[in-house]
Amino acid sequence: MSPEIITLLFLVFAIVMFAWEKIPLPITAMLVAVGLILTGVLNPEEAFEGFVNTNVLLFIAMFIVGGAFFETGMAQNFGSVITKFAKSERMLIAIIMIITGLMSGLLSNTGTAAVFIPVIIGIAAKSGFARSRLLLPLVFAAAMGGNLSLIGAPGNMIAQSALQDIGLSFGFFEYAKVGLPILIIGILYFCFFGYRLLPTRKDEALDEDSIFNQQVDYSNVPKWKQYLSLIVLVLTVLAMIFEEMIGVPLHVSAWAGALILVATRVISEKDAMRSIDMNTILLFVGSLAMAKAIDTTGAGALIAHSLVDFLGDAPSPYLLLFVILALSAVMTNFMSNTATTALLVPISLSIATSIGADPRAVLMATVIGGSLAFATPIGMPANTMVYSVGGFKFMDYVKAGVPMIVVGIIVSMILLPIFFPFYP
């Protein structure tokens, strides 16, 4: 049996097991990783290289930074301030999505979500609203906000690099022509309709060992610890925003902050270790192995080329636009948005060349479709980060995320032909 077929079988197995959820998602993900080794599709180094992936290192460090922010009571203090302005759950969802979406355009969408997760947990604790109903809007807004600028998401820069190779480029805020309307309509959708699809999980039913589930009296925490946890968080965020200027990668800045907090005893070594969510780490590492196999075996290219061949030599621009958006949106939810964009960008460029379409238009559709990673916990790193702390099930993402994907595709089908026509 060819590696492509084996990989596609493992992909089907993962989708079925994720939806069925009889086995915990992290275990299913790691079973796939081990299975890909045993069948010779990947070697052990390739299957487990996710443990040193920069996003995984960012997760671990930000879990510690967030744990300190929560453990000192500062997250709860911030929650008190925000809940004074947001008197209802829907107003709170709107505020969270607006702040997160705008920040994701300047910071990375993953970095923004990592910073805000402990704040949202603090808000939930103070407001009495279930954190599960606030965390999904957070990560969805982070994904949508990533399309406001060139630096909002890794896929944006992948497309930019491909364009520069042929003498073209996108402007810094050019993604926002489509990304900003999707963000605005997405926020309105969740405030008036989508909130009904958000899951309600009782916070006390979540992982008892997690540092984020402790009920603690924070009045005895020294003020210097509270202020230092805030200062380190702010400095970490600033370092992430000015990543290019200072030349320090996101995960290194995060680790600098985490180590300072442990070294100064703002958070104990034991609590720092407890703040790291291994469910998130294992789920992400396993999904990276799946993405690696889809890419290296050619299984992803096989899917993409089969669909394009099905359309024929002279497809309708609107039909081709829909297929690119739909293909990107489906693949991104099982392969990660970055991996999907990296795979589809060269395929999209070859499509543009073969039919004489504007490469900028085809790549913009690819990137926008690849950002619609709302329907699974492995679609983008932020989705994975909230999976455990929110107490989510796989179908929670499907129920809340699929309608949002439909909304994103509809908005894109209207705006892309206006701002980025295939045949200008």
CSV table of C-alpha atoms in Angstrom, one decimal:
chain,number,residue,atom,x,y,z
A,1,MET,CA,0.0,0.0,0.0
A,2,SER,CA,1.4,3.4,-1.0
A,3,PRO,CA,2.3,6.0,1.7
A,4,GLU,CA,-0.4,8.4,0.3
A,5,ILE,CA,-3.1,5.8,0.8
A,6,ILE,CA,-1.9,4.9,4.3
A,7,THR,CA,-1.8,8.6,5.2
A,8,LEU,CA,-5.4,9.1,3.9
A,9,LEU,CA,-6.6,6.1,5.9
A,10,PHE,CA,-5.0,7.5,9.1
A,11,LEU,CA,-6.7,10.8,8.3
A,12,VAL,CA,-10.1,9.1,8.1
A,13,PHE,CA,-9.3,7.2,11.3
A,14,ALA,CA,-8.4,10.4,13.1
A,15,ILE,CA,-11.5,12.3,11.9
A,16,VAL,CA,-13.8,9.4,13.0
A,17,MET,CA,-12.1,9.0,16.4
A,18,PHE,CA,-12.1,12.7,17.0
A,19,ALA,CA,-15.8,12.9,16.3
A,20,TRP,CA,-16.6,9.7,18.3
A,21,GLU,CA,-14.3,10.8,21.2
A,22,LYS,CA,-14.4,7.4,22.9
A,23,ILE,CA,-10.6,7.7,23.3
A,24,PRO,CA,-9.3,11.1,24.5
A,25,LEU,CA,-8.2,13.3,21.5
A,26,PRO,CA,-4.6,13.6,22.6
A,27,ILE,CA,-4.3,9.8,22.7
A,28,THR,CA,-5.9,9.5,19.3
A,29,ALA,CA,-3.5,12.1,17.9
A,30,MET,CA,-0.5,10.2,19.4
A,31,LEU,CA,-1.8,6.9,18.1
A,32,VAL,CA,-1.8,8.4,14.6
A,33,ALA,CA,1.8,9.6,15.1
A,34,VAL,CA,3.0,6.2,16.3
A,35,GLY,CA,1.0,4.4,13.6
A,36,LEU,CA,2.7,6.6,10.9
A,37,ILE,CA,6.1,5.4,12.3
A,38,LEU,CA,5.1,1.7,12.4
A,39,THR,CA,3.9,1.8,8.8
A,40,GLY,CA,7.0,3.5,7.6
A,41,VAL,CA,5.3,6.7,6.5
A,42,LEU,CA,7.4,8.8,8.9
A,43,ASN,CA,10.5,8.1,10.8
A,44,PRO,CA,10.5,8.7,14.6
A,45,GLU,CA,12.4,12.1,14.2
A,46,GLU,CA,9.7,13.4,11.8
A,47,ALA,CA,6.8,12.1,13.8
A,48,PHE,CA,7.9,13.6,17.1
A,49,GLU,CA,9.6,16.7,15.9
A,50,GLY,CA,6.5,18.6,17.1
A,51,PHE,CA,7.9,18.4,20.7
A,52,VAL,CA,10.4,21.1,19.7
A,53,ASN,CA,8.1,22.9,17.4
A,54,THR,CA,8.2,26.7,18.1
A,55,ASN,CA,4.4,26.8,18.7
A,56,VAL,CA,4.7,24.0,21.3
A,57,LEU,CA,7.5,25.9,23.0
A,58,LEU,CA,5.4,29.0,22.9
A,59,PHE,CA,2.5,27.1,24.5
A,60,ILE,CA,4.6,25.8,27.4
A,61,ALA,CA,6.1,29.1,28.2
A,62,MET,CA,2.8,31.0,27.9
A,63,PHE,CA,1.0,28.4,30.1
A,64,ILE,CA,3.6,29.3,32.8
A,65,VAL,CA,3.3,33.1,32.2
A,66,GLY,CA,-0.5,32.8,32.2
A,67,GLY,CA,-0.4,30.5,35.3
A,68,ALA,CA,1.5,33.2,37.2
A,69,PHE,CA,-1.0,35.9,36.1
A,70,PHE,CA,-3.8,33.7,37.3
A,71,GLU,CA,-2.1,32.4,40.5
A,72,THR,CA,-1.3,35.9,41.8
A,73,GLY,CA,-5.0,37.0,41.3
A,74,MET,CA,-4.2,39.5,38.6
A,75,ALA,CA,-6.3,37.7,36.0
A,76,GLN,CA,-9.3,37.9,38.4
A,77,ASN,CA,-8.6,41.6,39.0
A,78,PHE,CA,-8.7,42.3,35.2
A,79,GLY,CA,-11.8,40.2,35.0
A,80,SER,CA,-13.5,42.4,37.6
A,81,VAL,CA,-12.7,45.6,35.6
A,82,ILE,CA,-14.0,44.2,32.3
A,83,THR,CA,-17.1,42.7,33.8
A,84,LYS,CA,-18.0,46.2,35.2
A,85,PHE,CA,-18.5,47.3,31.6
A,86,ALA,CA,-20.0,44.1,30.2
A,87,LYS,CA,-23.3,43.5,32.0
A,88,SER,CA,-24.4,40.6,29.8
A,89,GLU,CA,-22.8,37.6,28.3
A,90,ARG,CA,-23.3,38.8,24.7
A,91,MET,CA,-21.7,42.1,25.5
A,92,LEU,CA,-18.8,40.3,27.1
A,93,ILE,CA,-18.4,38.1,24.0
A,94,ALA,CA,-18.4,41.2,21.8
A,95,ILE,CA,-15.7,43.0,23.9
A,96,ILE,CA,-13.5,39.9,24.0
A,97,MET,CA,-13.8,39.4,20.2
A,98,ILE,CA,-13.1,43.0,19.4
A,99,ILE,CA,-10.0,43.3,21.6
A,100,THR,CA,-8.7,39.9,20.5
A,101,GLY,CA,-9.4,40.4,16.8
A,102,LEU,CA,-7.7,43.8,16.7
A,103,MET,CA,-4.7,42.6,18.7
A,104,SER,CA,-4.2,39.6,16.4
A,105,GLY,CA,-3.6,41.9,13.5
A,106,LEU,CA,-0.5,43.3,15.3
A,107,LEU,CA,0.6,40.4,17.3
A,108,SER,CA,0.3,36.8,16.0
A,109,ASN,CA,-3.1,35.2,16.4
A,110,THR,CA,-1.5,32.4,18.4
A,111,GLY,CA,0.4,34.8,20.7
A,112,THR,CA,-2.8,36.9,21.2
A,113,ALA,CA,-4.8,33.8,22.3
A,114,ALA,CA,-2.0,32.7,24.6
A,115,VAL,CA,-1.9,36.1,26.3
A,116,PHE,CA,-5.7,36.3,26.7
A,117,ILE,CA,-6.6,32.8,27.9
A,118,PRO,CA,-5.8,33.4,31.6
A,119,VAL,CA,-7.5,36.8,31.4
A,120,ILE,CA,-10.7,35.1,30.0
A,121,ILE,CA,-10.6,32.4,32.8
A,122,GLY,CA,-10.4,35.3,35.3
A,123,ILE,CA,-13.3,37.1,33.6
A,124,ALA,CA,-15.3,33.8,33.7
A,125,ALA,CA,-14.6,33.4,37.4
A,126,LYS,CA,-15.7,36.9,38.3
A,127,SER,CA,-18.7,37.1,36.0
A,128,GLY,CA,-20.1,33.7,36.7
A,129,PHE,CA,-20.4,32.9,32.9
A,130,ALA,CA,-19.0,29.5,31.8
A,131,ARG,CA,-15.5,29.9,30.5
A,132,SER,CA,-16.4,27.5,27.6
A,133,ARG,CA,-18.8,30.1,26.2
A,134,LEU,CA,-16.0,32.8,26.2
A,135,LEU,CA,-13.0,30.8,25.1
A,136,LEU,CA,-14.3,29.7,21.7
A,137,PRO,CA,-15.2,33.3,20.7
A,138,LEU,CA,-11.7,34.2,21.8
A,139,VAL,CA,-9.9,31.8,19.5
A,140,PHE,CA,-12.3,32.4,16.6
A,141,ALA,CA,-11.6,36.2,16.9
A,142,ALA,CA,-7.9,35.5,17.0
A,143,ALA,CA,-8.2,33.5,13.7
A,144,MET,CA,-10.2,36.2,12.0
A,145,GLY,CA,-8.0,39.0,13.3
A,146,GLY,CA,-5.0,37.2,11.8
A,147,ASN,CA,-6.2,38.4,8.4
A,148,LEU,CA,-5.8,42.1,9.2
A,149,SER,CA,-2.1,42.4,8.4
A,150,LEU,CA,0.9,40.6,6.9
A,151,ILE,CA,2.1,39.5,10.3
A,152,GLY,CA,-1.2,38.4,11.8
A,153,ALA,CA,-0.7,34.7,10.8
A,154,PRO,CA,2.2,32.6,9.4
A,155,GLY,CA,0.2,31.7,6.3
A,156,ASN,CA,0.0,35.4,5.3
A,157,MET,CA,3.8,35.6,5.0
A,158,ILE,CA,4.0,32.2,3.2
A,159,ALA,CA,1.8,33.7,0.4
A,160,GLN,CA,3.8,36.9,0.5
A,161,SER,CA,7.0,35.1,-0.1
A,162,ALA,CA,5.6,33.1,-3.0
A,163,LEU,CA,4.4,36.4,-4.6
A,164,GLN,CA,7.7,38.1,-4.1
A,165,ASP,CA,9.4,35.3,-6.0
A,166,ILE,CA,7.4,36.3,-9.1
A,167,GLY,CA,7.8,40.1,-8.6
A,168,LEU,CA,4.4,40.8,-6.8
A,169,SER,CA,3.4,41.4,-3.2
A,170,PHE,CA,0.6,42.3,-0.8
A,171,GLY,CA,0.5,45.6,1.1
A,172,PHE,CA,0.9,45.4,4.9
A,173,PHE,CA,-2.9,45.9,5.6
A,174,GLU,CA,-4.1,44.5,2.2
A,175,TYR,CA,-5.5,41.4,3.8
A,176,ALA,CA,-7.8,43.6,5.9
A,177,LYS,CA,-9.9,44.4,2.8
A,178,VAL,CA,-11.4,41.0,3.3
A,179,GLY,CA,-10.3,40.2,6.8
A,180,LEU,CA,-11.8,43.2,8.6
A,181,PRO,CA,-15.3,42.7,7.2
A,182,ILE,CA,-15.1,39.0,8.1
A,183,LEU,CA,-14.1,40.0,11.7
A,184,ILE,CA,-16.9,42.5,12.0
A,185,ILE,CA,-19.6,40.2,10.6
A,186,GLY,CA,-18.2,37.3,12.7
A,187,ILE,CA,-18.6,39.4,15.8
A,188,LEU,CA,-22.1,40.5,14.9
A,189,TYR,CA,-23.0,36.9,14.0
A,190,PHE,CA,-21.8,35.6,17.5
A,191,CYS,CA,-23.6,38.4,19.3
A,192,PHE,CA,-27.0,37.8,17.7
A,193,PHE,CA,-27.0,34.2,16.5
A,194,GLY,CA,-23.8,32.2,17.1
A,195,TYR,CA,-23.9,32.5,20.9
A,196,ARG,CA,-26.7,30.0,21.0
A,197,LEU,CA,-24.3,27.4,19.6
A,198,LEU,CA,-21.6,27.9,22.2
A,199,PRO,CA,-21.2,25.0,24.7
A,200,THR,CA,-21.9,25.3,28.4
A,201,ARG,CA,-19.4,23.4,30.5
A,202,LYS,CA,-19.5,23.7,34.3
A,203,ASP,CA,-16.0,25.0,35.3
A,204,GLU,CA,-15.9,22.9,38.4
A,205,ALA,CA,-16.2,19.7,36.3
A,206,LEU,CA,-12.9,20.4,34.6
A,207,ASP,CA,-9.5,19.0,35.3
A,208,GLU,CA,-9.0,19.2,39.1
A,209,ASP,CA,-5.2,19.2,38.8
A,210,SER,CA,-5.1,22.3,36.7
A,211,ILE,CA,-3.8,25.4,38.3
A,212,PHE,CA,-6.6,27.3,36.5
A,213,ASN,CA,-9.3,25.5,38.4
A,214,GLN,CA,-8.2,26.3,42.0
A,215,GLN,CA,-10.5,28.4,44.2
A,216,VAL,CA,-8.0,30.5,46.1
A,217,ASP,CA,-8.1,33.6,48.4
A,218,TYR,CA,-5.7,36.0,46.6
A,219,SER,CA,-5.9,38.7,49.3
A,220,ASN,CA,-2.7,37.2,50.9
A,221,VAL,CA,-0.7,37.3,47.7
A,222,PRO,CA,2.1,40.0,48.1
A,223,LYS,CA,1.5,43.0,45.9
A,224,TRP,CA,5.0,42.8,44.4
A,225,LYS,CA,4.1,39.4,43.0
A,226,GLN,CA,0.9,40.6,41.4
A,227,TYR,CA,2.7,43.7,39.9
A,228,LEU,CA,5.6,41.6,38.6
A,229,SER,CA,3.3,39.1,37.0
A,230,LEU,CA,1.6,41.9,35.2
A,231,ILE,CA,4.9,43.6,34.2
A,232,VAL,CA,6.3,40.4,32.8
A,233,LEU,CA,3.1,39.7,30.8
A,234,VAL,CA,3.1,43.2,29.4
A,235,LEU,CA,6.8,43.1,28.5
A,236,THR,CA,6.3,39.6,26.9
A,237,VAL,CA,3.5,41.0,24.8
A,238,LEU,CA,5.6,44.0,23.7
A,239,ALA,CA,8.5,41.7,22.8
A,240,MET,CA,6.1,39.6,20.7
A,241,ILE,CA,4.6,42.7,18.9
A,242,PHE,CA,8.1,44.0,18.1
A,243,GLU,CA,9.5,40.6,17.2
A,244,GLU,CA,11.0,41.7,13.9
A,245,MET,CA,12.5,44.9,15.4
A,246,ILE,CA,14.3,43.2,18.3
A,247,GLY,CA,15.1,40.0,16.4
A,248,VAL,CA,13.8,37.7,19.2
A,249,PRO,CA,11.3,34.9,18.2
A,250,LEU,CA,8.0,34.7,20.0
A,251,HIS,CA,8.8,31.5,21.8
A,252,VAL,CA,12.1,32.9,23.1
A,253,SER,CA,10.4,36.0,24.5
A,254,ALA,CA,7.8,33.9,26.1
A,255,TRP,CA,10.4,31.6,27.7
A,256,ALA,CA,12.3,34.7,29.0
A,257,GLY,CA,9.2,35.8,30.8
A,258,ALA,CA,8.4,32.4,32.1
A,259,LEU,CA,11.9,31.9,33.5
A,260,ILE,CA,11.9,35.3,35.2
A,261,LEU,CA,8.6,34.5,37.0
A,262,VAL,CA,9.9,31.1,38.2
A,263,ALA,CA,13.3,32.5,39.2
A,264,THR,CA,11.7,35.3,41.2
A,265,ARG,CA,9.3,32.9,42.9
A,266,VAL,CA,6.2,34.7,41.6
A,267,ILE,CA,5.1,31.2,40.7
A,268,SER,CA,6.6,28.1,42.3
A,269,GLU,CA,8.4,25.5,40.2
A,270,LYS,CA,5.7,23.0,41.1
A,271,ASP,CA,2.8,25.3,40.1
A,272,ALA,CA,4.7,26.2,36.9
A,273,MET,CA,4.8,22.5,36.0
A,274,ARG,CA,1.1,22.1,36.8
A,275,SER,CA,0.2,25.0,34.7
A,276,ILE,CA,1.5,23.2,31.5
A,277,ASP,CA,-1.4,21.4,29.9
A,278,MET,CA,0.0,18.2,28.5
A,279,ASN,CA,-3.3,17.3,26.8
A,280,THR,CA,-2.8,20.4,24.6
A,281,ILE,CA,0.9,19.5,23.9
A,282,LEU,CA,0.2,15.9,23.0
A,283,LEU,CA,-2.8,16.8,20.8
A,284,PHE,CA,-0.8,19.4,18.9
A,285,VAL,CA,2.3,17.2,18.5
A,286,GLY,CA,0.1,14.3,17.1
A,287,SER,CA,-1.7,16.6,14.7
A,288,LEU,CA,1.7,17.9,13.5
A,289,ALA,CA,2.7,14.4,12.6
A,290,MET,CA,-0.5,13.9,10.6
A,291,ALA,CA,0.1,17.2,8.8
A,292,LYS,CA,3.7,16.2,8.1
A,293,ALA,CA,2.6,12.9,6.5
A,294,ILE,CA,-0.1,14.7,4.4
A,295,ASP,CA,2.5,17.0,3.1
A,296,THR,CA,5.5,14.7,2.5
A,297,THR,CA,3.6,11.8,1.1
A,298,GLY,CA,1.8,13.9,-1.5
A,299,ALA,CA,-1.6,13.0,0.0
A,300,GLY,CA,-2.6,16.7,0.3
A,301,ALA,CA,-1.4,17.5,-3.2
A,302,LEU,CA,-3.4,14.4,-4.5
A,303,ILE,CA,-6.6,15.8,-2.9
A,304,ALA,CA,-6.0,19.3,-4.2
A,305,HIS,CA,-5.1,18.3,-7.8
A,306,SER,CA,-8.0,15.8,-8.0
A,307,LEU,CA,-10.4,18.6,-7.3
A,308,VAL,CA,-8.8,21.0,-9.7
A,309,ASP,CA,-8.8,18.3,-12.5
A,310,PHE,CA,-12.5,17.7,-11.8
A,311,LEU,CA,-13.2,21.4,-12.7
A,312,GLY,CA,-11.7,21.1,-16.2
A,313,ASP,CA,-9.5,23.4,-18.2
A,314,ALA,CA,-11.6,26.6,-18.2
A,315,PRO,CA,-13.6,26.7,-14.9
A,316,SER,CA,-15.9,29.6,-14.0
A,317,PRO,CA,-14.0,32.1,-11.9
A,318,TYR,CA,-16.7,32.0,-9.2
A,319,LEU,CA,-16.7,28.2,-9.2
A,320,LEU,CA,-12.9,28.2,-8.9
A,321,LEU,CA,-13.0,30.7,-6.1
A,322,PHE,CA,-15.6,28.6,-4.2
A,323,VAL,CA,-13.5,25.5,-4.7
A,324,ILE,CA,-10.3,27.2,-3.5
A,325,LEU,CA,-12.1,28.6,-0.4
A,326,ALA,CA,-13.8,25.3,0.4
A,327,LEU,CA,-10.7,23.2,-0.2
A,328,SER,CA,-8.6,25.5,2.0
A,329,ALA,CA,-11.2,25.6,4.7
A,330,VAL,CA,-11.7,21.8,4.9
A,331,MET,CA,-7.9,21.1,4.8
A,332,THR,CA,-7.0,23.7,7.4
A,333,ASN,CA,-9.3,22.1,10.0
A,334,PHE,CA,-7.4,18.8,9.9
A,335,MET,CA,-3.9,19.9,8.8
A,336,SER,CA,-3.4,23.3,10.6
A,337,ASN,CA,-3.7,26.6,8.9
A,338,THR,CA,0.0,27.1,8.4
A,339,ALA,CA,0.6,23.7,6.9
A,340,THR,CA,-2.5,24.0,4.7
A,341,THR,CA,-1.3,27.4,3.3
A,342,ALA,CA,2.2,26.1,2.8
A,343,LEU,CA,0.8,23.1,0.8
A,344,LEU,CA,-1.8,25.0,-1.3
A,345,VAL,CA,0.2,28.1,-2.1
A,346,PRO,CA,2.4,26.5,-4.8
A,347,ILE,CA,-0.7,24.6,-6.1
A,348,SER,CA,-2.7,27.8,-6.3
A,349,LEU,CA,0.1,29.6,-8.1
A,350,SER,CA,0.3,26.8,-10.7
A,351,ILE,CA,-3.5,27.1,-11.1
A,352,ALA,CA,-3.3,30.9,-11.6
A,353,THR,CA,-0.6,30.4,-14.3
A,354,SER,CA,-2.4,27.7,-16.1
A,355,ILE,CA,-5.7,29.6,-16.4
A,356,GLY,CA,-4.2,33.1,-16.8
A,357,ALA,CA,-5.6,34.4,-13.5
A,358,ASP,CA,-4.1,37.1,-11.2
A,359,PRO,CA,-1.8,35.2,-8.8
A,360,ARG,CA,-2.6,37.8,-6.0
A,361,ALA,CA,-6.3,37.0,-6.3
A,362,VAL,CA,-5.8,33.2,-6.2
A,363,LEU,CA,-3.4,33.4,-3.2
A,364,MET,CA,-5.6,35.8,-1.3
A,365,ALA,CA,-8.5,33.2,-1.6
A,366,THR,CA,-6.1,30.5,-0.5
A,367,VAL,CA,-5.0,32.4,2.6
A,368,ILE,CA,-8.5,33.5,3.6
A,369,GLY,CA,-9.9,30.0,3.2
A,370,GLY,CA,-7.0,28.6,5.2
A,371,SER,CA,-7.8,31.0,8.1
A,372,LEU,CA,-11.3,29.5,8.5
A,373,ALA,CA,-10.0,27.0,11.1
A,374,PHE,CA,-13.0,27.0,13.4
A,375,ALA,CA,-14.4,23.5,13.2
A,376,THR,CA,-11.8,21.3,15.0
A,377,PRO,CA,-9.5,21.6,18.0
A,378,ILE,CA,-6.4,21.0,15.8
A,379,GLY,CA,-7.2,23.6,13.1
A,380,MET,CA,-4.9,26.2,14.6
A,381,PRO,CA,-2.7,26.3,17.7
A,382,ALA,CA,-5.1,28.6,19.7
A,383,ASN,CA,-8.0,26.1,19.2
A,384,THR,CA,-5.8,23.4,20.8
A,385,MET,CA,-4.7,25.6,23.7
A,386,VAL,CA,-8.3,26.1,24.9
A,387,TYR,CA,-9.4,22.5,24.4
A,388,SER,CA,-8.6,21.3,27.9
A,389,VAL,CA,-9.1,24.4,30.0
A,390,GLY,CA,-12.5,24.9,28.3
A,391,GLY,CA,-13.5,21.3,28.9
A,392,PHE,CA,-14.5,21.1,25.2
A,393,LYS,CA,-15.6,18.1,23.2
A,394,PHE,CA,-14.7,17.7,19.5
A,395,MET,CA,-18.3,18.3,18.4
A,396,ASP,CA,-18.4,21.6,20.3
A,397,TYR,CA,-16.0,23.0,17.7
A,398,VAL,CA,-18.0,21.5,14.9
A,399,LYS,CA,-21.3,23.0,16.1
A,400,ALA,CA,-20.0,26.5,16.7
A,401,GLY,CA,-17.3,26.5,14.0
A,402,VAL,CA,-19.0,25.2,10.9
A,403,PRO,CA,-21.6,28.0,10.7
A,404,MET,CA,-18.8,30.5,11.1
A,405,ILE,CA,-16.9,28.9,8.2
A,406,VAL,CA,-20.1,29.2,6.1
A,407,VAL,CA,-20.3,32.9,7.0
A,408,GLY,CA,-16.6,33.4,6.2
A,409,ILE,CA,-17.0,31.8,2.8
A,410,ILE,CA,-20.1,33.8,1.9
A,411,VAL,CA,-18.4,37.1,2.8
A,412,SER,CA,-15.3,36.1,0.9
A,413,MET,CA,-17.4,35.1,-2.2
A,414,ILE,CA,-18.8,38.6,-2.2
A,415,LEU,CA,-15.7,40.7,-1.4
A,416,LEU,CA,-12.9,38.8,-3.2
A,417,PRO,CA,-14.3,39.3,-6.7
A,418,ILE,CA,-14.5,43.0,-5.9
A,419,PHE,CA,-11.1,43.6,-4.4
A,420,PHE,CA,-9.2,40.7,-5.9
A,421,PRO,CA,-10.8,39.7,-9.2
A,422,PHE,CA,-9.3,36.6,-10.9
A,423,TYR,CA,-9.3,38.5,-14.2
A,424,PRO,CA,-8.9,42.2,-13.5
